[in-house]
Every structure is written in C-alpha cells, then in structure tokens.
CSV table of C-alpha atoms in Angstrom, one decimal:
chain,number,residue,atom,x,y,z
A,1,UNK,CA,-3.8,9.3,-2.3
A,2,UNK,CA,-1.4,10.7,-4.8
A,3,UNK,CA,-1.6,13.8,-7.5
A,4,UNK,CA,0.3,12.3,-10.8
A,5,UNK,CA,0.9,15.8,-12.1
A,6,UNK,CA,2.2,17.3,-8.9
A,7,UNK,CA,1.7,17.4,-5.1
A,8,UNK,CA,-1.2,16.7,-3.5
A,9,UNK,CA,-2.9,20.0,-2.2
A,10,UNK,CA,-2.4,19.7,1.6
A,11,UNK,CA,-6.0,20.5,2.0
A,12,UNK,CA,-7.2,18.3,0.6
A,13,UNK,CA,-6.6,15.2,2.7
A,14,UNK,CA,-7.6,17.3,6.1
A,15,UNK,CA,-9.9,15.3,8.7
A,16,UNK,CA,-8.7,11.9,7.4
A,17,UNK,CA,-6.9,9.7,10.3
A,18,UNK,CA,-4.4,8.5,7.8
A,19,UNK,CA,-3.2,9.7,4.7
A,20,UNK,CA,-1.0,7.0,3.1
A,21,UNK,CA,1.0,8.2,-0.2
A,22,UNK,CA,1.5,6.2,-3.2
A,23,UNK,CA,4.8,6.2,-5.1
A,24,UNK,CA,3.3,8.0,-8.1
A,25,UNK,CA,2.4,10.9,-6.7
A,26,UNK,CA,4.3,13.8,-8.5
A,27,UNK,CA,5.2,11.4,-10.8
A,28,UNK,CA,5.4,14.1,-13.6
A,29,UNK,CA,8.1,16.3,-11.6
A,30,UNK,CA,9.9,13.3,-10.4
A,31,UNK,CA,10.3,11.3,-13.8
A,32,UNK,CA,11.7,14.6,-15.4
A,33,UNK,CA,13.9,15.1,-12.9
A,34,UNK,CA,18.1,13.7,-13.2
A,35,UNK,CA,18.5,11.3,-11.8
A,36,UNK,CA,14.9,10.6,-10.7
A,37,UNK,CA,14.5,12.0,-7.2
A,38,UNK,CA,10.7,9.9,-6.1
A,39,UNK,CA,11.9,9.4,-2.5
A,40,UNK,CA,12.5,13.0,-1.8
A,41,UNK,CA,9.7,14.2,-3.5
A,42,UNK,CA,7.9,11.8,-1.7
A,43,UNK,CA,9.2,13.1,2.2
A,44,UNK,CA,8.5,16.8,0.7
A,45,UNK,CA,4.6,16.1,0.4
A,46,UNK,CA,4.9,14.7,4.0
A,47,UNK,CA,6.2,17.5,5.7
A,48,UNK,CA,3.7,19.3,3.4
A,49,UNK,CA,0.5,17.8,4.6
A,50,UNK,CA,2.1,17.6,8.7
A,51,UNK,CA,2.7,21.1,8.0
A,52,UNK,CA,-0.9,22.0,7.1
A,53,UNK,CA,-2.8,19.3,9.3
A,54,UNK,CA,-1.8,19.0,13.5
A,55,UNK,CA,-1.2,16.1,14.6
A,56,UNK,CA,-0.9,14.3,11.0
A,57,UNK,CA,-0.6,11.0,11.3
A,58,UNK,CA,1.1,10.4,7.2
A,59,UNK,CA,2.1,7.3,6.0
A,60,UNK,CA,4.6,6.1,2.8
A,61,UNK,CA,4.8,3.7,0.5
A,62,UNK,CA,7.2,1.3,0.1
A,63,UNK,CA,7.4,-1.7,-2.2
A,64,UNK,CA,8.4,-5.0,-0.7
A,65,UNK,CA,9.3,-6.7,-3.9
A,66,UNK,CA,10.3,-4.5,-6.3
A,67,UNK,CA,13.3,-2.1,-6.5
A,68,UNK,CA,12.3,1.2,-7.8
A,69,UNK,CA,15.3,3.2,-9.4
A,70,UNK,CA,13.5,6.3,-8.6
A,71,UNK,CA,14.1,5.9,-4.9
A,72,UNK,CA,17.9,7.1,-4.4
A,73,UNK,CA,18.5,4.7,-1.8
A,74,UNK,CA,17.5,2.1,-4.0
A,75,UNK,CA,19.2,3.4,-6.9
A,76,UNK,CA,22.5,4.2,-5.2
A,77,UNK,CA,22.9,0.5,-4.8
A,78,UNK,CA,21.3,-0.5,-8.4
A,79,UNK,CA,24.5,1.4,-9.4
A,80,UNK,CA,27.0,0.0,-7.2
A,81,UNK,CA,28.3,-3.6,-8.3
A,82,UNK,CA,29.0,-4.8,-4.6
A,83,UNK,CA,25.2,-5.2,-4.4
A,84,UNK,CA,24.4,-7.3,-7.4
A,85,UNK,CA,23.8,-10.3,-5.2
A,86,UNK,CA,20.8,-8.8,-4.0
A,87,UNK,CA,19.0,-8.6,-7.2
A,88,UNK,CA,17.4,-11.4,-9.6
A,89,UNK,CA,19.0,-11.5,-13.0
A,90,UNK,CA,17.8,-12.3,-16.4
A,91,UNK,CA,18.2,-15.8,-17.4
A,92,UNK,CA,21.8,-16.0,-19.1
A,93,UNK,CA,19.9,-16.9,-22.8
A,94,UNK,CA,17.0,-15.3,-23.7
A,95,UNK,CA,14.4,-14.9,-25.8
A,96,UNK,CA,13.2,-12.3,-23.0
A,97,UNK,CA,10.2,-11.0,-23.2
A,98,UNK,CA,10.7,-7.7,-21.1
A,99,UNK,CA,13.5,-5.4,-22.7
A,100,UNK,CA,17.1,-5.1,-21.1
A,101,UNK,CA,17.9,-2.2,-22.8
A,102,UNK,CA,17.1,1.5,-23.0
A,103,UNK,CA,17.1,2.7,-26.7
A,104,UNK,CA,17.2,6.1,-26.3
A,105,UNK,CA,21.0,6.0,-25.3
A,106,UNK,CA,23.8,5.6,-28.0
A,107,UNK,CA,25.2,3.1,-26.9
A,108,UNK,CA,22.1,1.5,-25.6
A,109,UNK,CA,21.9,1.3,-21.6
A,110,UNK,CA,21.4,-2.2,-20.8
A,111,UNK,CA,22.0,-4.6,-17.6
A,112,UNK,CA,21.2,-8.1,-16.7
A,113,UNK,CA,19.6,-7.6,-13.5
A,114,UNK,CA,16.1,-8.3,-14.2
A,115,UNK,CA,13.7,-5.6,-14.8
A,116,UNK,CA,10.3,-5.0,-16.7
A,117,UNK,CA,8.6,-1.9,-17.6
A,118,UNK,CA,5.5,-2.1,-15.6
A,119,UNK,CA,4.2,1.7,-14.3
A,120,UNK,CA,7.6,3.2,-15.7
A,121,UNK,CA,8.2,6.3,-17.1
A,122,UNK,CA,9.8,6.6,-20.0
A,123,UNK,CA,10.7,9.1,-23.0
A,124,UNK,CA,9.1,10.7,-25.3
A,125,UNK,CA,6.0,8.7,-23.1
A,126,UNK,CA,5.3,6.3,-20.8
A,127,UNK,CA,3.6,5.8,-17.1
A,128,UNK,CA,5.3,9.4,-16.9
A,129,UNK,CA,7.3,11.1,-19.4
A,130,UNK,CA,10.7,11.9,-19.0
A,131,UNK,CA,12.5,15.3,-20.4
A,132,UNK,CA,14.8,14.8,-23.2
A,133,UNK,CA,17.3,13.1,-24.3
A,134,UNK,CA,16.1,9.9,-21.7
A,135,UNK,CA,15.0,8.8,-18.7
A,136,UNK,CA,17.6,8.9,-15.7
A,137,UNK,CA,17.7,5.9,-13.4
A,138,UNK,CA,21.3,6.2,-12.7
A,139,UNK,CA,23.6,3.6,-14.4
A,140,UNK,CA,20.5,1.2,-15.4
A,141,UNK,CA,17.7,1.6,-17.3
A,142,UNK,CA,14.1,2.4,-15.5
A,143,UNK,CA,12.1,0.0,-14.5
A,144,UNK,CA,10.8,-2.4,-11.7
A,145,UNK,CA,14.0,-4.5,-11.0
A,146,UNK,CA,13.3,-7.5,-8.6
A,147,UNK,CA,14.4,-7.7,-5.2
A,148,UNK,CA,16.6,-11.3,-4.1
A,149,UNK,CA,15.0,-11.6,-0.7
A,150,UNK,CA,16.9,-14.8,-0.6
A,151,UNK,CA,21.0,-13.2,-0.4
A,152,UNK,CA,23.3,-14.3,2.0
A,153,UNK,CA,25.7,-12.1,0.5
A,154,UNK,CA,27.6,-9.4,3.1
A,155,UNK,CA,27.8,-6.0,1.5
A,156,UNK,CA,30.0,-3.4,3.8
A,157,UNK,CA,29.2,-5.2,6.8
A,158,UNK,CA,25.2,-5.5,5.8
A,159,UNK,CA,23.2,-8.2,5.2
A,160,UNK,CA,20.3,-7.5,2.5
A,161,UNK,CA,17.9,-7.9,5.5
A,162,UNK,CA,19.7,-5.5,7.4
A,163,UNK,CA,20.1,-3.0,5.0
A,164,UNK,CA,16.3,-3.7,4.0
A,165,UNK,CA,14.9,-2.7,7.2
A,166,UNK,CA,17.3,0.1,8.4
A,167,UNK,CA,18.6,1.8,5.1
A,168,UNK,CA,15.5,1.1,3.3
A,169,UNK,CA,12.7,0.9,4.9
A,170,UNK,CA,13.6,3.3,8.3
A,171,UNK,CA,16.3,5.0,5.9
A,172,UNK,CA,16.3,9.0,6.6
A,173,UNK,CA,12.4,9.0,5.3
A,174,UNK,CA,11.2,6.2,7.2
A,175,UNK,CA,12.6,6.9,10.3
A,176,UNK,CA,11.7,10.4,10.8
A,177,UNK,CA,9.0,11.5,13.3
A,178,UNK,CA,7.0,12.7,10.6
A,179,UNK,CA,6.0,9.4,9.2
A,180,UNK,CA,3.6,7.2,11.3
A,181,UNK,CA,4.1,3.9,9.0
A,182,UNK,CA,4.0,2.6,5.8
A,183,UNK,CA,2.3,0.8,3.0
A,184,UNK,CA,4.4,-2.1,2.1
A,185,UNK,CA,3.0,-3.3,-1.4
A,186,UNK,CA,3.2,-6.8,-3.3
A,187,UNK,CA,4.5,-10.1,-2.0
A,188,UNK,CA,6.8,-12.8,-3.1
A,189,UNK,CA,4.4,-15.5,-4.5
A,190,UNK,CA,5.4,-19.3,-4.5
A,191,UNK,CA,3.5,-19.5,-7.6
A,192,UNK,CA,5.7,-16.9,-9.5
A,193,UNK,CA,2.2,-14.7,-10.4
A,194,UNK,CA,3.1,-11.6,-8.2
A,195,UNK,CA,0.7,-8.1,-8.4
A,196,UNK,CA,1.9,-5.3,-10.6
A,197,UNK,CA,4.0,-7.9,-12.9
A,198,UNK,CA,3.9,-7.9,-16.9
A,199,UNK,CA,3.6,-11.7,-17.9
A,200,UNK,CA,6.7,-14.6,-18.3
A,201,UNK,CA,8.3,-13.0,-15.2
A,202,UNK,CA,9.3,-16.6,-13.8
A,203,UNK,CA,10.2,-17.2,-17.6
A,204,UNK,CA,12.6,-14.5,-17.9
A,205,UNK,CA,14.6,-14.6,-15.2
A,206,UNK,CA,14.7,-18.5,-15.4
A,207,UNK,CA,13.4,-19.4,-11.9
A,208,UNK,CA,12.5,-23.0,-10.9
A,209,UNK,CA,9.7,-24.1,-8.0
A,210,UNK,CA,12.4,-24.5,-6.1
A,211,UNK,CA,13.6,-20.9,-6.5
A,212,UNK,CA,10.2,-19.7,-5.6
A,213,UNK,CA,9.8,-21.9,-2.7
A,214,UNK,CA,12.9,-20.1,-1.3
A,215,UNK,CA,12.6,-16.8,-2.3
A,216,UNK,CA,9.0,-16.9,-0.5
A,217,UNK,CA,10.2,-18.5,2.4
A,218,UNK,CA,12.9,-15.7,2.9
A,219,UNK,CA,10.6,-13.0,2.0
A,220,UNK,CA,8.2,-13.9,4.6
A,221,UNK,CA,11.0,-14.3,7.3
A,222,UNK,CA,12.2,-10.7,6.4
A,223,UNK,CA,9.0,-9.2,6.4
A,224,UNK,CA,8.4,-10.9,9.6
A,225,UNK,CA,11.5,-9.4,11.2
A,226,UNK,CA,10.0,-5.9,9.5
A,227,UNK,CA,7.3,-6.3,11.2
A,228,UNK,CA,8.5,-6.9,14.7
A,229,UNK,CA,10.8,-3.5,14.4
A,230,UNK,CA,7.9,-1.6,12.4
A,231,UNK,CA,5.9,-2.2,15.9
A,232,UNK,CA,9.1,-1.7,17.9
A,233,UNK,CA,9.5,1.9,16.3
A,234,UNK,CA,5.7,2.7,17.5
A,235,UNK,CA,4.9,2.7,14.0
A,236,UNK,CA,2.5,0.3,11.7
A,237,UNK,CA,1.4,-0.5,8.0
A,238,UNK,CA,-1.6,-1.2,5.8
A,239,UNK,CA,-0.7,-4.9,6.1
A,240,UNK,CA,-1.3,-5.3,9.8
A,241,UNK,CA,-4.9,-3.9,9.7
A,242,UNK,CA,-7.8,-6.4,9.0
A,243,UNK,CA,-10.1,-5.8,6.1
A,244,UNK,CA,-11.7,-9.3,6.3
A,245,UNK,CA,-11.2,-12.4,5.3
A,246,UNK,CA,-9.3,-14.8,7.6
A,247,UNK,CA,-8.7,-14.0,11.1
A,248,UNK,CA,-4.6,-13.8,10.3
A,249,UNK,CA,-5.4,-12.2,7.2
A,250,UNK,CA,-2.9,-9.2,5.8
A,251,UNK,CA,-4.4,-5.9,5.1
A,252,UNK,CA,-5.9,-5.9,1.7
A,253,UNK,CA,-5.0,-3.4,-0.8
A,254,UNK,CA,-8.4,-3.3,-2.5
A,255,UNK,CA,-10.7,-3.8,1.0
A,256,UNK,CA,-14.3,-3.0,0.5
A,257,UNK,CA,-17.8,-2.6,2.9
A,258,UNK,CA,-17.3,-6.1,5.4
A,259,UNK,CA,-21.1,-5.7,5.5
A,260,UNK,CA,-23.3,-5.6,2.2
A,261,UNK,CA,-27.0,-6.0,2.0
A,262,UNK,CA,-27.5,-9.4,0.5
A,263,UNK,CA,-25.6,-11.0,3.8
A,264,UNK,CA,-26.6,-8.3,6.1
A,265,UNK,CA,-27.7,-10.3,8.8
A,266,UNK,CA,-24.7,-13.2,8.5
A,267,UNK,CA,-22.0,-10.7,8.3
A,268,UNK,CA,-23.3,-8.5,11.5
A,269,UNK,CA,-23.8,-12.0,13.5
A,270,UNK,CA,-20.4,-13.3,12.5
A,271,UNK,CA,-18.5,-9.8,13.3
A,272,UNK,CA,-20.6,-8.5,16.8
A,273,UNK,CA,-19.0,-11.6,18.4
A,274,UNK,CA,-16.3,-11.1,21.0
A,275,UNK,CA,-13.8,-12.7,19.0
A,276,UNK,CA,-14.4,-11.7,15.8
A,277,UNK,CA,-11.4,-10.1,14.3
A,278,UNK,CA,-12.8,-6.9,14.0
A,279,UNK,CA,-13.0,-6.9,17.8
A,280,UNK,CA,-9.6,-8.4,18.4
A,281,UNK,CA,-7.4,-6.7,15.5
A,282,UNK,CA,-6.9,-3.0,13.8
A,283,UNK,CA,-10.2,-2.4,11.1
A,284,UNK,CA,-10.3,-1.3,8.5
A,285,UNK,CA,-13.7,-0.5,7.1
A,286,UNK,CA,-14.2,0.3,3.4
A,287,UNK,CA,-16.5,2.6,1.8
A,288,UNK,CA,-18.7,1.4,-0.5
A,289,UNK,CA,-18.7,0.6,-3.4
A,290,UNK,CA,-14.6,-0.6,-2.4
A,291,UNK,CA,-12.7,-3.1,-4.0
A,292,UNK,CA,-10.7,-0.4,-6.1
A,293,UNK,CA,-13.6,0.4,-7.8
A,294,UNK,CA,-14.4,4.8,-7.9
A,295,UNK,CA,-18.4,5.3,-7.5
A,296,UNK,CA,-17.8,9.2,-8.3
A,297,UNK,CA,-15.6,11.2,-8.9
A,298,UNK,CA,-15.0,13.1,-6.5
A,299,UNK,CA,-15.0,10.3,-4.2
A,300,UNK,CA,-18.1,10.5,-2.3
A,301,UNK,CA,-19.6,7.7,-0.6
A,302,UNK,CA,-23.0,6.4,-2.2
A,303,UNK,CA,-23.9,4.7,0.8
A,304,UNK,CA,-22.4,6.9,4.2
A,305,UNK,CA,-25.5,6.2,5.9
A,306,UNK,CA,-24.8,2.4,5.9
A,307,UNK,CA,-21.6,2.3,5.9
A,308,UNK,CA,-21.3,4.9,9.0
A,309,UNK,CA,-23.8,2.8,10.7
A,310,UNK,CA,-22.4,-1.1,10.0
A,311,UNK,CA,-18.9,0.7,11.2
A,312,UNK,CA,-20.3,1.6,14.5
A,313,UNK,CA,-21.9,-1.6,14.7
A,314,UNK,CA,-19.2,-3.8,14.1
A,315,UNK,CA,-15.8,-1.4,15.4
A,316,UNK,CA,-13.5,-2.7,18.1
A,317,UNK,CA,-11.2,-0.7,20.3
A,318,UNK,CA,-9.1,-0.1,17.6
A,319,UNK,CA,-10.4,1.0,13.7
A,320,UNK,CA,-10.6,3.2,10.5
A,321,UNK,CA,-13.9,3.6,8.1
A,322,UNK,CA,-12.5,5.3,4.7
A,323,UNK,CA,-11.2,4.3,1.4
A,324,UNK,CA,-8.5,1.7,-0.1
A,325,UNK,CA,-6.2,2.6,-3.2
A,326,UNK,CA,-9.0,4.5,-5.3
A,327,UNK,CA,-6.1,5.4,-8.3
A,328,UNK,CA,-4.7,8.8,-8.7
A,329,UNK,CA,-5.6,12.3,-9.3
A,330,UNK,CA,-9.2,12.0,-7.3
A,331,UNK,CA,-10.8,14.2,-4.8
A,332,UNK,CA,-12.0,12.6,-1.5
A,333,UNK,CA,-14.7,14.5,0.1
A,334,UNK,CA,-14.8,14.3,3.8
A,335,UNK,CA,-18.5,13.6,5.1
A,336,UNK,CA,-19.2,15.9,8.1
A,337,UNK,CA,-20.5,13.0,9.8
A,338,UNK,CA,-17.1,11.0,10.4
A,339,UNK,CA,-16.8,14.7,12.9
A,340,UNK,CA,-19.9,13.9,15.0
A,341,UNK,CA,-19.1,12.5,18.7
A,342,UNK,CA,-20.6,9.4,19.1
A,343,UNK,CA,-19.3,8.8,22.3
A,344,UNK,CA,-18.0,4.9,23.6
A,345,UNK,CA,-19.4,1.9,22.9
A,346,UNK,CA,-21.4,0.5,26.1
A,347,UNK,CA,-21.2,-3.2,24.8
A,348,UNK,CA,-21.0,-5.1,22.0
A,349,UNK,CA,-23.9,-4.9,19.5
A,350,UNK,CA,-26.2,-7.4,19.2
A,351,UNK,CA,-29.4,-8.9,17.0
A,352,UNK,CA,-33.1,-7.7,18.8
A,353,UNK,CA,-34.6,-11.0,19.3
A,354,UNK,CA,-33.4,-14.5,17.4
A,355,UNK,CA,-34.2,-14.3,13.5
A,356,UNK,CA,-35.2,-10.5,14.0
A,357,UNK,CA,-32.5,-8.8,11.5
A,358,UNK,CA,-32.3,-5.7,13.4
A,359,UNK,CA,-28.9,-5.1,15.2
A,360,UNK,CA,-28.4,-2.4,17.9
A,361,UNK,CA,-25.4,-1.3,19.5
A,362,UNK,CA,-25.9,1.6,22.2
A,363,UNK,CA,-23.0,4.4,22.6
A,364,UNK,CA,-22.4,6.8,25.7
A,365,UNK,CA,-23.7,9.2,22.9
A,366,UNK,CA,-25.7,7.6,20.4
A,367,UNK,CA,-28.2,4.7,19.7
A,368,UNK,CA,-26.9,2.5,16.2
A,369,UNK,CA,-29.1,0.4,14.3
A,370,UNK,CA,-29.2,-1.8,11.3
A,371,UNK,CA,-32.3,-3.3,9.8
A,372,UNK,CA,-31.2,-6.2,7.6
A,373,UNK,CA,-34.8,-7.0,6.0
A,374,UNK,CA,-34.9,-3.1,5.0
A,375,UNK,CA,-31.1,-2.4,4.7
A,376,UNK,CA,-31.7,0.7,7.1
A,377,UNK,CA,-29.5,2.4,9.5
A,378,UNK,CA,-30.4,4.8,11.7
A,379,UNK,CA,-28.2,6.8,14.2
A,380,UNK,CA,-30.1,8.7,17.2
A,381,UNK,CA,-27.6,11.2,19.1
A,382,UNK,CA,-28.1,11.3,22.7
C-alpha cells in the first residue's frame, strides 16, 4: 500500500501476511522535504507498522531500473562525479524530448545524465509538490535517472553490482531485521519500451539494439546475483512468487484471480495437478476483480466467496490470496474469513467424476468445493 499525503495508519494493514510499501507513500512530506529524504521516510513507516503488528512480516520497494534522487543512497552518488559511469546519459545532441534542466533555479540546474520526469515532484506542482523556491534532489534535478547495469567501472573499490546489492539494495534499510524482502519494480527491456517510462527514452539517450541487448543481458545477470543473496539473507520479493502465466514466470505487478468463471473448469484442471506451479512455487492469488483495476473503494473483494474457495482449491505448501498494486490512498478491508482455521490440506483437489465441473479438495478442517457450471463455492467447517 502507500498513503500519498502521509503515513499509512499502522492499523490499517493489520492481519495481512505482507504489507509491501510503495515509494510514494508520504510522498507529500518527503518531496517538501531538503534534500528529499523517501528512503528514511520510507524505514520510518516500517518500524511503524512492526511496531503496531507482532510478528510483521513488511516489505520495501526498490526500483531495479531507475535511480530515484529521493533515496539518499542513491542521491549521494547522483552527486558524486566518481559515479557517473554508472548512469546513462543524454545523447551528446539533442533535440531531447524529456527536459535536462530545472527552471526554477537561476542559473538553471541541469545535467546530462539522463532523466525524465515520470511520477516526479515538482514545484509549484507535480506528482508531489515541492515547498518553495524548488525541488531538492541534491546537485541534479528530480527525476527518474536511468541506471547503467552494464558498468565495468570501479568506484572506491566497488563494482556497480556490488554496490547495487549491498549499498543499495541490503543498504542500512534493506538489511535490517525489520524488513522481510522487497519489491523490485521495472526491468531492462531489449526492446527499449520499459514500464513507468515517458516516450523516445531509447531516442534520447541515443541507444542502439546493440546497447539494449547488453544492458538486458547485464541487468539480468545482476538481478540474478540479487536474487541468489536475497534468498541467502532468508529474505524474498514480489518477483519470485508466481501469479500465473509460465511456470518460470516473475511475479506480476498487476496479478489477478488465476481462476475466473468462463475457464472455470480448465483453469482448476490445469492448476490441481501435482506439478502445476501453484503446487511447486510461492502463489500468489489475486482478488478479484485484479489486474490493477479497484472494484470499490474501500477495497473490498466482490467475489471473497470464490476467490476464498479457488485459493483453497488450488494452494500449495507455500501461498498468499490478497491484492496486487491497487494505487494509493485506498482502504483494504480485511475479510474475517482469511482468520478462519481451515486446517491442512489432505491431498490435492480433484474434479468429482470426468466432465463433472465440480472440484473438491478436503482439509483436516474443512470440505472446499467449486461448481464450475454454477460458479459456486462452498466451504463446510469440520
């Protein structure tokens, strides 16, 4: 979740398994803030909602592409020259179509590493507004700068992969017992279109197929090595849970209901086998409607009764029923239902008799059925 005006009330989030915060929460204290201070605002909600919930298991964001200024760990090296290596530029001609310069100072504030103005605060407004006279992002302007996954270059004895997994991503924040794992948004894309990106990125910044081929290759050999010492640490991310899709697949940032009504009886068939990967790997289960899409507001889900059921139906040893990113500012009501003791699984579930469209699964605690031809559950405790 995250509260764009302030914190999010601790409260709120208690009797989810994870509570995963975005960057933009507090955004409207941290974007007034000199220099920007995100990151610490960021570990303050943490130990905020660990404070208020036992046994919390809280998770952060982190951005695997982009370099936020508003981070300080990012922004102390933004401002250090040693770095530069490890950021893409701006083609050396333009036209460019995302600004290099920030108005608002006289002389204007301007740099050639690339950055584009995508979510960013800005003064008088913007994706957050920043107090007067400007927005402070240290010795650059605001905005998403671009991360060079592909450096060789050495900076005090680090390599950028080094310094991206232990100073960045397991820095003071990510290390600390309080946070269980991360969510590690965007990818490198061979085909230059990445998520969260204002147009003509490629364009700008003058990259060639060649260039992108690399700078994909590298980023999936670093996020490889991240995610051998994220699982080393006893700690994990949205991207190594399964929300469907291919048996290898990445955790989807917009997952949604892996069973729906019009394939009911395909979907339950294909995931009740033994080595389906909702069996083999970490769920996660969507709520419907899913797919970053809000049915209500609060969140409340239209369809617990299916959902709950489906979930129970299709969970392995290991997995979550709740919500994807939703936005910011919402209210997610907890359904007393995700409380009740269902016990273990006995066995896998399984269709009545061939062509029925009724699936059962029995619990220690509970009998779970899904009738396809209907679309109804039903859950008999024990």
């Amino acid at each position: 979740p995250c509260n764009k005006s302030g914190f999010t009330d601790p409260t709120s989030t208690i009797g989810w398994g994870v509570v995963d915060f975005d960057w933009s929460n507090a955004k409207e204290i941290w974007a007034k803030s000199k220099p920007m201070n995100d990151e610490e605002l960021l570990f303050q909600q943490v130990k905020m909602t660990t404070s208020a919930t036992a046994n919390a298991t809280v998770w952060v964001y982190r951005c695997s592409v982009y370099a936020y200024p508003w981070y300080t760990s990012v922004r102390k090296i933004l401002d250090d020259n040693a770095y530069s290596d490890w950021f893409i530029k701006f083609k050396k001609e333009g036209p460019w179509y995302s600004p290099k310069c920030d108005h608002n100072y006289d002389p204007p504030k301007c740099s050639d590493y690339f950055h584009m103005q995508e979510q960013t605060p800005n003064y008088p407004h913007g994706d957050g507004d920043c107090a007067p006279p400007a927005c402070d992002c240290g010795s650059k302007p605001c905005g998403f700068y671009l991360w060079n996954h592909s450096s060789t270059t050495v900076v005090y004895g680090q390599t950028f992969r080094d310094w991206f997994i232990h100073s960045y991503m397991f820095n003071a924040v990510g290390s600390s017992s309080l946070v269980s794992g991360f969510f590690w948004d965007d990818s490198w894309r061979v085909d230059g279109h990445w998520w969260d990106a204002v147009p003509n990125v490629t364009e700008d910044c003058g990259l060639t197929k060649a260039d992108l081929q690399q700078g994909t290759d590298s980023y999936n050999a670093n996020m490889a090595a991240l995610h051998n010492y994220t699982l080393e640490q006893g700690k994990f991310s949205w991207q190594m849970l399964w929300t469907g899709g291919d048996a290898n697949a990445k955790g989807n940032t917009c997952p949604g209901p892996l069973v729906s009504q019009s394939t009911c009886v395909s979907d339950l068939r294909a995931l009740c086998e033994a080595d389906s990967p909702a069996q083999t790997r970490t769920l996660m289960y969507a709520f419907y409607p899913g797919h970053c899409r809000l049915a209500s507001d609060p969140v409340d889900p239209p369809q617990l009764q299916e959902d709950l059921a489906n979930f129970l139906l299709v969970r392995g040893p290991y997995a979550y029923l709740g919500h994807g990113w939703l936005g910011c500012s919402h209210v997610y009501v907890f359904p007393r239902e995700l409380n009740w003791d269902y016990g273990k699984p006995t066995g896998l579930c399984r269709e009545t008799a061939m062509g029925s469209g009724i699936f059962v699964r029995q619990w220690t605690k509970a009998t779970v059925q899904m009738d396809c031809n209907t679309y109804t559950p039903s859950i008999t405790m024990k």
